[in-house]
Amino acid sequence: MSAGDILITIIIWLYKNTLLNLPENVAGLSLAEFESFLNGLKANLTYSLSGISNVFPVDWAFTFIGVVIAGELIILAVKGGIFVINLIRGSGA
Amino acid sequence: MAGLFYIGNVQAQGITESFEYTTGLLEGQGGWETPYGSHSCWVDSIKVFDGLKSISVQDNYASCSGRKEIATTTTGFFSIYFLAEVKEPGNNLLYYLGTGPWITLSNEQITIGNENLVLPGSENWSTNRWHKIGIELNTNEGWTRAKFDDYSWTATTTAPSTPITALYFLYENGYRNEQDFFIDFIQYDVSYSDYVFETMGLEELPALESCEGLGITEGFLCEIRNFFTRLFVPTPEKINELKSTMEMIKTRFPYSYILTIQNFFSDLKSGIDENQEINFSILGQAGQVDFGFWNSTTTLAGGVQTFLDIFKTFFKFLLVILLGLWFISLIKRIFK
């Protein structure tokens, strides 16, 4: 067993005992239920969007939604970071 | 719209071909021959996965094929995208070069080759969405294998030992029924090998040197180098174990949920059909919405434009304005 093998064994052990301990399903909303819900939504949305897609730029709308979600997540992270820093500094947040 | 078959984009040895030819027969364009069913292979832009053009095959014909000479090679990685609006057992998709592999599409699964190896995950193939079939072939070692979408590979199966000289596809409608079937976007790369990567873990894993025939000093140094190689370089088995362990995260929260959402959006995007007809029924009378008015024209800004273009441009403008307003509010909230 080489040093590389030993290092990989350690990484695998750490990985299995940390990240792989995460649950496969969330209580109250299993992955199967979640997929089932999304499949139903997908069928409806596909039909609806197909009806308007020749005049409405659906690609643009998806991009718009993606940009908005990304931006909102970024501002949430920034605000959260500032909040935590203020808590640590004791400024009363 | 029934019975169309599309083929879109080919990458061959670093050369990309996207079938951006004149609308009409594929035969004779870009070096393509159509040895079988030449009358039904059309370059068209009705439905594409990538680029502006694809190849359509009209229904009521048994098959459509395309063949193009490439530099002779013995290995290759090929992928092809298809979309079926109707599932029909007995439809075959021969894709690549010479005498196989042969992909068979049935209602429930997709198989490859004479051994009918089932592609893992192919039970999830559904209508009205684009799917990918990847094929890897090594005629030197005489094996081939396939995979469906991003699921795992099949086991390897026997492949012909003759070198590859042409890119080749053939679609057959087994029952010759009217149906909607589309193929688009083919990739071909002789330098890529997923199999080598998976087997070796790393493509450029340092190999032990052969110290035979070397002098005393050179031999000693060679043995020293091999000693350090053995000491530090991980074995392929260990790297594969690491890879398979890392893959397991895909089944854990929140990664599995994120993957599901990603698939949702990609399926939604690929499932949208701009040519879909809207049916309705009022007081027992069925009908379809007539979108013919969108093609009416008017003169705007000195040019003749259709209502469709005008409204689409308007909606794009509206989305840009909305994005601008949201961005201003975002900036304000950041500095609030």
mmCIF file of C-alpha atoms in Angstrom, chain A residues 52 55-57 60-61, chain B residues 294 308-322:
data_model
loop_
_atom_site.group_PDB
_atom_site.id
_atom_site.type_symbol
_atom_site.label_atom_id
_atom_site.label_comp_id
_atom_site.label_asym_id
_atom_site.label_seq_id
_atom_site.Cartn_x
_atom_site.Cartn_y
_atom_site.Cartn_z
ATOM 1 C CA ILE A 52 -47.079 30.226 -25.400
ATOM 2 C CA VAL A 55 -44.521 34.108 -28.841
ATOM 3 C CA PHE A 56 -43.126 34.301 -25.313
ATOM 4 C CA PRO A 57 -39.328 33.928 -24.896
ATOM 5 C CA TRP A 60 -35.232 34.395 -21.503
ATOM 6 C CA ALA A 61 -37.743 33.916 -18.700
ATOM 7 C CA TRP B 294 -49.302 35.596 -35.671
ATOM 8 C CA LEU B 308 -45.093 37.092 -33.818
ATOM 9 C CA ASP B 309 -41.740 38.868 -34.067
ATOM 10 C CA ILE B 310 -43.174 42.098 -32.715
ATOM 11 C CA PHE B 311 -44.711 40.466 -29.654
ATOM 12 C CA LYS B 312 -41.676 38.313 -28.990
ATOM 13 C CA THR B 313 -39.446 41.374 -29.127
ATOM 14 C CA PHE B 314 -41.876 43.197 -26.850
ATOM 15 C CA PHE B 315 -41.792 40.415 -24.259
ATOM 16 C CA LYS B 316 -37.995 40.311 -24.386
ATOM 17 C CA PHE B 317 -37.923 44.054 -23.828
ATOM 18 C CA LEU B 318 -40.327 43.647 -20.916
ATOM 19 C CA LEU B 319 -38.139 40.978 -19.326
ATOM 20 C CA VAL B 320 -35.053 43.180 -19.667
ATOM 21 C CA ILE B 321 -36.899 46.086 -18.019
ATOM 22 C CA LEU B 322 -38.037 43.789 -15.186
#
